[in-house]
Amino acid sequence: LSAGLQHPATHQHHVYWRFDFDIGSAGNNLALAHMTSGGNWGYGPGWMPLPRETWQVTTSADSWAVLNKQTNIGYLINRGPNDEPCDAFEPGDMYVVAYHGTEDLKGQLGTAQAANIFTHINNENIDGADLVFWYVAHLHHHYHGPEFDWHACGPLLWPIRY
């Protein structure tokens, strides 16, 4: 949520959510992207597995899922209704990487010029691994004065087969 009180001018927010979905166990995860172009990879129309670390923008995929491969229990991750397109500061909407404890940044993400999540993408195999899913919401905050004009952004999560 943003009311624009810290920066009383029109500005851009990039909000990062780091999800370490340990569904049933830390490993045996599978990330999927729902491709806007369609296709069928065996997980239903449009659902493509993401076997290696990657990033995407919502022009290629409009939602994602993380499942436990053994139980098919997981979460669906949809774009929030107020999430806007990415920009030069943050070019991605989603990143999925292998879990490494040293990459848990505990709120210390990037620099004032860039978030640098790209530095964690090393083409590692994440099919059946312990993975981390990053969702990035982009919000252009139009400042209209000092009144409390709150804006919200972020993903919508839905349980699958819980």
XYZ file of C-alpha atoms in Angstrom:
162
model
C 0.000 0.000 0.000
C 1.171 3.508 -0.716
C -0.298 6.867 0.213
C 2.534 8.903 -1.314
C 3.421 10.476 2.021
C 7.168 9.796 1.794
C 7.506 11.150 -1.732
C 4.812 13.775 -2.446
C 5.093 13.626 -6.242
C 4.053 11.221 -8.979
C 6.449 8.261 -8.842
C 6.855 4.553 -9.601
C 6.800 1.697 -7.084
C 8.297 -1.760 -7.611
C 7.148 -4.132 -4.904
C 8.893 -7.503 -4.524
C 7.389 -10.640 -3.016
C 9.710 -13.576 -2.340
C 7.841 -16.880 -2.001
C 9.653 -20.005 -0.814
C 6.820 -22.491 -1.335
C 7.761 -25.567 0.704
C 4.615 -27.507 -0.192
C 4.774 -30.825 1.618
C 8.581 -30.650 1.608
C 11.361 -28.245 0.710
C 12.095 -29.950 -2.608
C 10.192 -31.706 -5.367
C 8.736 -28.416 -6.676
C 7.670 -27.555 -10.204
C 7.072 -24.039 -11.527
C 4.607 -23.508 -14.380
C 3.742 -20.479 -16.508
C 0.396 -19.971 -18.200
C 1.447 -18.841 -21.669
C -0.765 -16.326 -23.424
C 0.165 -17.954 -26.746
C -1.469 -21.250 -25.745
C 0.138 -24.655 -26.272
C -0.111 -27.858 -24.261
C 2.836 -29.358 -22.393
C 0.798 -31.943 -20.458
C -0.370 -29.717 -17.586
C -3.483 -28.325 -19.259
C -3.922 -25.822 -22.101
C -1.337 -23.056 -21.913
C 0.528 -24.390 -18.844
C 4.233 -24.726 -19.595
C 6.742 -26.174 -17.087
C 9.761 -24.016 -16.235
C 12.572 -26.548 -15.724
C 15.400 -23.992 -15.378
C 15.848 -20.699 -13.577
C 14.197 -17.939 -15.581
C 12.300 -14.664 -15.579
C 9.247 -13.481 -17.489
C 7.081 -10.482 -18.227
C 3.304 -10.659 -18.344
C 3.228 -10.201 -22.100
C 4.363 -13.832 -22.411
C 2.659 -15.333 -19.338
C -0.381 -14.094 -17.439
C -0.203 -16.320 -14.353
C 2.045 -18.910 -12.749
C 1.843 -21.912 -10.442
C 4.174 -23.738 -8.078
C 3.316 -27.384 -7.375
C 4.642 -30.288 -5.378
C 5.364 -32.813 -8.152
C 4.270 -35.817 -6.103
C 0.933 -34.491 -4.813
C 0.123 -31.753 -7.385
C -0.769 -29.521 -4.417
C 0.373 -25.953 -4.863
C -0.449 -22.321 -5.443
C -1.674 -20.350 -8.413
C -0.155 -16.858 -8.654
C -2.176 -14.307 -10.629
C -1.349 -10.696 -11.381
C -3.077 -8.251 -9.109
C -5.757 -6.005 -10.631
C -3.660 -2.849 -10.105
C -0.311 -4.238 -11.284
C 1.099 -2.313 -14.226
C 3.728 -3.125 -16.882
C 7.393 -3.372 -15.980
C 9.861 -0.637 -16.924
C 13.600 -0.020 -17.349
C 14.260 -0.022 -13.576
C 12.668 -3.454 -13.157
C 12.279 -5.323 -16.466
C 10.673 -8.469 -15.031
C 7.340 -9.444 -13.503
C 8.398 -12.893 -12.261
C 11.641 -14.670 -11.446
C 12.024 -18.293 -10.399
C 15.361 -19.500 -9.030
C 16.819 -22.437 -7.141
C 16.822 -21.941 -3.376
C 20.174 -20.968 -1.891
C 20.233 -19.665 1.678
C 22.877 -17.090 0.763
C 20.454 -15.557 -1.759
C 17.842 -14.766 0.924
C 18.396 -11.029 0.920
C 16.221 -10.291 3.970
C 14.919 -7.042 2.524
C 18.265 -5.821 1.176
C 17.376 -6.050 -2.489
C 19.646 -4.494 -5.118
C 20.611 -0.852 -5.323
C 18.882 2.480 -5.879
C 19.362 1.884 -9.619
C 18.159 -1.729 -9.966
C 16.882 -4.671 -7.935
C 19.416 -7.059 -9.519
C 17.384 -10.246 -9.142
C 18.966 -11.246 -12.468
C 22.201 -11.978 -10.599
C 20.532 -15.053 -9.070
C 19.627 -16.600 -12.436
C 22.370 -19.100 -13.305
C 20.427 -21.499 -15.570
C 20.198 -24.027 -12.725
C 17.801 -26.957 -13.050
C 14.782 -26.288 -10.803
C 12.572 -29.188 -11.936
C 12.018 -31.126 -8.697
C 14.214 -28.764 -6.687
C 13.618 -26.392 -3.790
C 12.767 -23.159 -5.585
C 12.058 -19.516 -4.833
C 9.418 -17.583 -6.747
C 9.751 -13.790 -6.965
C 6.724 -11.733 -7.979
C 7.216 -8.068 -8.866
C 4.317 -5.620 -8.873
C 4.697 -2.268 -10.624
C 2.578 0.681 -9.543
C 2.644 4.151 -11.036
C 1.600 6.303 -8.100
C -0.216 9.399 -9.296
C 0.125 11.960 -6.516
C -2.990 14.084 -6.015
C -2.060 16.000 -2.883
C -1.541 15.272 0.810
C -4.869 13.476 1.322
C -4.626 9.766 2.042
C -5.093 8.434 -1.474
C -3.990 4.821 -0.958
C -2.910 2.588 -3.834
C -2.473 -1.178 -3.591
C -0.712 -3.697 -5.813
C 0.482 -7.270 -5.643
C -0.258 -10.871 -6.559
C -3.372 -12.902 -5.902
C -2.601 -16.384 -4.558
C -5.027 -19.270 -4.844
C -4.442 -22.739 -3.343
C -4.515 -25.689 -5.741
C -5.906 -29.020 -4.431
C -5.566 -28.056 -0.738
